[in-house]
């Protein structure tokens, strides 16, 4: 049991979701997975971690290896079938399931269709499914926001410059609700960081140049912390920051929200029970 007061109304407490952790978070950034679990439990959601979960298959799909992607996609659906929803702390991997898995399944496959309609990026789930539009907490740092390409252009988690249809920026909405936070504006809010999975290997020089350009934009804004919903982007830019000793740190949105709630919880009511992870 976790000693946090609950935020969501009791009507949400019986929702059981599966937590899908992308490969790179599992291998390199386990603290992000723990923060995601903590955030969801803090919001009153019962979370399960399906044993044996694997990669969603995006690296193979992006390189045109459909014969290798298909069995991975089918294994993923098998592991996550039966849950009310699947939550993933990555717009990129969530988009793979929602927007690209249809290439590997029949239209009448009910398990796939259910998961296609009920797999969510973390902030999307919090705002749209739980109806949480503000978080009680404190984060007293100047920050800037990096919006991933998949999150903006495939999941439409915000508005991008090439499509001016109004969209709520879900990550920004949650961050703006925190006490003490100062969100610094950057000059090109929807520009790619240059990672692009295997693109960073095949086109190393271009990838590095794009990443340095993005980091420089964030630092020039006066930000101290770059926040994003995709650790793939932050892994790329964070590596450039460390190797060049640039004055900035990176954090996943889940880490920021949990840190903020813990910082602001000293005077909160802790009488409500926490929700167990299983």
Coordinates of C-alpha atoms in Angstrom, one line a residue:
X1 CA 0.0 0.0 0.0
X2 CA 1.2 3.5 -0.8
X3 CA 0.7 6.3 1.7
X4 CA -0.8 8.9 -0.6
X5 CA -4.3 10.5 -0.5
X6 CA -6.4 9.7 -3.5
X7 CA -7.4 12.4 -6.0
X8 CA -10.0 10.8 -8.3
X9 CA -13.6 10.2 -7.3
X10 CA -14.5 6.8 -6.0
X11 CA -16.3 6.0 -9.3
X12 CA -12.9 5.6 -10.9
X13 CA -11.4 3.3 -8.2
X14 CA -12.5 0.0 -9.8
X15 CA -10.8 0.6 -13.1
X16 CA -8.0 -1.8 -13.6
X17 CA -5.4 -0.9 -16.2
X18 CA -2.4 -2.6 -17.6
X19 CA 0.9 -0.8 -17.5
X20 CA 2.9 -1.1 -20.7
X21 CA 6.6 -0.1 -20.2
X22 CA 8.6 0.5 -23.4
X23 CA 11.9 -1.4 -23.8
X24 CA 14.2 1.6 -23.3
X25 CA 12.4 2.7 -20.1
X26 CA 12.6 -0.9 -18.8
X27 CA 16.3 -1.2 -19.6
X28 CA 17.6 2.3 -19.0
X29 CA 15.1 4.5 -17.1
X30 CA 13.3 2.2 -14.6
X31 CA 12.6 5.2 -12.3
X32 CA 10.2 6.5 -15.0
X33 CA 8.3 3.2 -14.8
X34 CA 8.1 3.5 -11.0
X35 CA 6.9 7.1 -11.3
X36 CA 4.2 6.2 -13.7
X37 CA 2.9 3.4 -11.4
X38 CA 3.0 5.8 -8.4
X39 CA 1.2 8.5 -10.3
X40 CA -1.6 6.2 -11.5
X41 CA -2.1 4.7 -8.0
X42 CA -2.1 8.2 -6.5
X43 CA -4.9 9.0 -8.9
X44 CA -6.9 6.0 -7.6
X45 CA -6.3 3.5 -10.5
X46 CA -5.6 -0.1 -9.8
X47 CA -2.6 -1.0 -11.9
X48 CA -1.3 -4.4 -13.1
X49 CA 1.9 -5.2 -14.9
X50 CA 1.3 -8.1 -17.3
X51 CA 4.2 -10.6 -16.9
X52 CA 6.0 -11.4 -20.1
X53 CA 5.2 -8.2 -21.9
X54 CA 7.6 -7.5 -24.8
X55 CA 8.5 -4.7 -27.2
X56 CA 5.6 -3.4 -29.3
X57 CA 7.6 -4.0 -32.5
X58 CA 8.0 -0.4 -33.5
X59 CA 11.8 -0.7 -34.3
X60 CA 11.2 -3.5 -36.7
X61 CA 8.2 -1.8 -38.3
X62 CA 10.1 1.4 -38.8
X63 CA 12.8 -0.4 -40.8
X64 CA 10.3 -2.2 -43.0
X65 CA 10.6 -5.7 -41.4
X66 CA 6.9 -6.5 -41.4
X67 CA 7.5 -10.3 -41.2
X68 CA 9.4 -9.7 -37.9
X69 CA 6.9 -7.2 -36.6
X70 CA 3.7 -9.3 -37.0
X71 CA 4.5 -12.0 -34.4
X72 CA 5.6 -9.3 -31.9
X73 CA 2.4 -7.4 -32.4
X74 CA 0.3 -10.6 -31.9
X75 CA 2.2 -11.4 -28.8
X76 CA 1.7 -7.9 -27.4
X77 CA -2.1 -8.1 -28.0
X78 CA -2.2 -11.6 -26.3
X79 CA -0.5 -10.2 -23.2
X80 CA -2.7 -7.1 -22.8
X81 CA -6.1 -8.5 -23.8
X82 CA -8.8 -8.4 -21.1
X83 CA -7.9 -5.1 -19.5
X84 CA -10.1 -2.0 -19.3
X85 CA -7.3 0.1 -20.7
X86 CA -3.6 0.0 -21.3
X87 CA -1.5 3.0 -20.2
X88 CA 2.0 3.7 -21.6
X89 CA 4.4 6.5 -20.6
X90 CA 5.3 7.0 -24.2
X91 CA 3.4 8.6 -27.1
X92 CA 5.6 6.8 -29.6
X93 CA 4.8 3.3 -28.4
X94 CA 1.1 4.1 -27.8
X95 CA 0.9 5.4 -31.3
X96 CA 2.4 2.2 -32.7
X97 CA -0.5 0.2 -31.3
X98 CA -3.2 2.7 -32.1
X99 CA -2.2 3.8 -35.6
X100 CA 0.0 1.0 -37.0
X101 CA -1.1 -2.3 -35.6
X102 CA -4.0 -2.5 -38.1
X103 CA -1.5 -3.6 -40.7
X104 CA -1.0 -6.9 -38.7
X105 CA -4.6 -7.8 -37.7
X106 CA -7.9 -8.5 -39.3
X107 CA -10.6 -5.8 -39.0
X108 CA -12.8 -8.3 -37.1
X109 CA -10.2 -9.1 -34.5
X110 CA -12.1 -8.0 -31.4
X111 CA -9.2 -8.2 -29.0
X112 CA -7.0 -6.0 -31.2
X113 CA -9.9 -3.5 -31.8
X114 CA -10.5 -3.2 -28.0
X115 CA -6.8 -2.5 -27.4
X116 CA -6.6 -0.1 -30.3
X117 CA -9.4 2.0 -28.8
X118 CA -8.2 1.7 -25.2
X119 CA -4.5 2.2 -25.2
X120 CA -3.4 5.6 -24.0
X121 CA -0.4 7.7 -23.5
X122 CA 0.0 8.7 -19.8
X123 CA -1.1 12.3 -19.9
X124 CA -3.9 11.5 -22.4
X125 CA -5.2 8.8 -20.0
X126 CA -5.0 11.1 -17.0
X127 CA -6.8 14.0 -18.7
X128 CA -9.3 12.3 -21.0
X129 CA -10.1 9.0 -19.3
X130 CA -9.8 10.0 -15.6
X131 CA -10.9 13.6 -16.1
X132 CA -8.1 15.0 -14.1
X133 CA -7.2 18.5 -15.3
X134 CA -5.0 19.7 -12.4
X135 CA -2.6 18.2 -9.9
X136 CA -2.1 19.4 -6.4
X137 CA 1.6 19.8 -5.9
X138 CA 4.7 22.1 -6.0
X139 CA 7.6 22.2 -8.5
X140 CA 9.6 25.4 -8.1
X141 CA 11.9 25.2 -11.1
X142 CA 11.9 27.0 -14.5
X143 CA 11.1 24.3 -17.1
X144 CA 10.4 23.9 -20.8
X145 CA 8.4 21.4 -22.6
X146 CA 9.4 19.1 -25.5
X147 CA 6.5 17.6 -27.4
X148 CA 7.4 14.5 -29.2
X149 CA 6.5 14.1 -32.9
X150 CA 4.4 11.0 -32.4
X151 CA 2.5 12.6 -29.5
X152 CA 1.7 15.7 -31.5
X153 CA 1.2 14.4 -35.0
X154 CA -0.2 10.9 -34.4
X155 CA -1.9 11.0 -31.0
X156 CA -2.8 14.8 -31.3
X157 CA -1.8 15.5 -27.7
X158 CA -1.4 19.1 -28.7
X159 CA -1.5 21.4 -31.7
X160 CA 1.3 21.4 -34.2
X161 CA 2.2 24.1 -36.7
X162 CA 1.3 22.2 -39.8
X163 CA -2.3 21.6 -38.5
X164 CA -3.8 24.5 -36.7
X165 CA -6.8 22.7 -35.4
X166 CA -7.2 23.7 -31.8
X167 CA -6.1 21.0 -29.4
X168 CA -5.6 20.9 -25.6
X169 CA -2.0 20.4 -24.7
X170 CA -2.5 17.7 -22.0
X171 CA 1.0 17.7 -20.6
X172 CA 1.1 21.5 -20.4
X173 CA -2.3 21.6 -18.7
X174 CA -1.1 19.3 -15.9
X175 CA 2.2 21.2 -15.5
X176 CA 0.5 24.6 -15.4
X177 CA -1.6 23.4 -12.5
X178 CA 1.5 23.0 -10.3
X179 CA 2.4 25.6 -7.7
X180 CA 5.7 27.4 -8.2
X181 CA 6.4 26.2 -11.7
X182 CA 7.6 28.6 -14.4
X183 CA 7.2 27.3 -18.0
X184 CA 9.6 29.0 -20.3
X185 CA 8.5 29.5 -23.9
X186 CA 10.8 28.0 -26.6
X187 CA 11.0 29.4 -30.2
X188 CA 10.0 26.2 -32.1
X189 CA 7.6 24.3 -29.9
X190 CA 6.9 21.3 -32.2
X191 CA 10.3 20.7 -33.8
X192 CA 11.8 17.1 -33.9
X193 CA 14.7 16.4 -31.5
X194 CA 16.4 14.3 -34.2
X195 CA 16.2 10.9 -32.5
X196 CA 13.8 9.0 -34.6
X197 CA 14.9 5.5 -33.4
X198 CA 17.2 3.9 -36.0
X199 CA 17.4 7.3 -37.7
X200 CA 19.9 8.4 -35.0
X201 CA 22.1 5.5 -36.1
X202 CA 21.7 5.7 -39.8
X203 CA 22.0 9.5 -39.9
X204 CA 24.1 10.2 -36.9
X205 CA 25.4 13.6 -37.9
X206 CA 22.0 15.0 -38.8
X207 CA 20.5 13.5 -35.7
X208 CA 23.1 15.1 -33.4
X209 CA 22.8 18.5 -35.1
X210 CA 19.0 18.4 -34.7
X211 CA 19.3 17.4 -31.0
X212 CA 21.9 20.2 -30.2
X213 CA 19.6 22.7 -31.9
X214 CA 16.7 21.7 -29.7
X215 CA 18.7 21.7 -26.5
X216 CA 20.1 25.1 -27.3
X217 CA 16.6 26.5 -27.9
X218 CA 15.5 25.1 -24.5
X219 CA 18.6 26.5 -22.6
X220 CA 18.2 29.9 -24.3
X221 CA 14.7 30.2 -22.9
X222 CA 16.1 30.2 -19.3
X223 CA 14.8 26.7 -18.6
X224 CA 16.7 24.5 -16.2
X225 CA 14.6 21.3 -16.7
X226 CA 13.4 19.9 -20.1
X227 CA 10.2 17.9 -19.6
X228 CA 8.8 15.4 -22.1
X229 CA 6.4 12.5 -22.3
X230 CA 8.8 10.3 -24.3
X231 CA 12.0 9.1 -22.8
X232 CA 13.3 8.3 -26.3
X233 CA 13.5 12.0 -27.0
X234 CA 15.0 12.7 -23.6
X235 CA 17.5 9.9 -23.9
X236 CA 18.8 11.4 -27.1
X237 CA 18.9 15.0 -25.9
X238 CA 20.0 14.1 -22.4
X239 CA 23.0 12.3 -23.8
X240 CA 24.0 15.3 -25.8
X241 CA 23.6 17.5 -22.7
X242 CA 25.8 15.3 -20.6
X243 CA 28.6 14.8 -23.2
X244 CA 28.8 18.6 -23.7
X245 CA 28.3 19.6 -20.1
X246 CA 25.3 21.8 -21.0
X247 CA 23.4 23.5 -18.1
X248 CA 20.2 21.6 -18.2
X249 CA 18.6 18.4 -16.9
X250 CA 15.8 16.3 -18.4
X251 CA 12.8 14.7 -16.7
X252 CA 9.8 12.6 -17.8
X253 CA 6.4 14.1 -17.0
X254 CA 5.6 11.3 -14.6
X255 CA 8.7 12.0 -12.6
X256 CA 7.8 15.7 -12.4
X257 CA 4.2 15.1 -11.3
X258 CA 5.1 12.6 -8.6
X259 CA 7.9 14.8 -7.3
X260 CA 5.5 17.7 -7.2
X261 CA 2.8 15.8 -5.4
X262 CA 5.3 14.6 -2.8
X263 CA 6.7 18.1 -2.3
X264 CA 3.2 19.5 -1.8
X265 CA 1.8 16.6 0.4
X266 CA 3.2 17.6 3.8
X267 CA 0.0 19.5 4.7
X268 CA -2.5 17.3 2.8
X269 CA -5.1 15.0 4.2
X270 CA -3.7 11.5 4.3
X271 CA -6.8 9.8 5.7
X272 CA -7.8 8.2 2.4
X273 CA -6.4 4.7 1.8
X274 CA -4.1 4.1 -1.1
X275 CA -4.8 1.6 -3.9
X276 CA -2.6 -1.5 -4.1
X277 CA -0.8 -2.2 -7.3
X278 CA -2.6 -5.6 -7.7

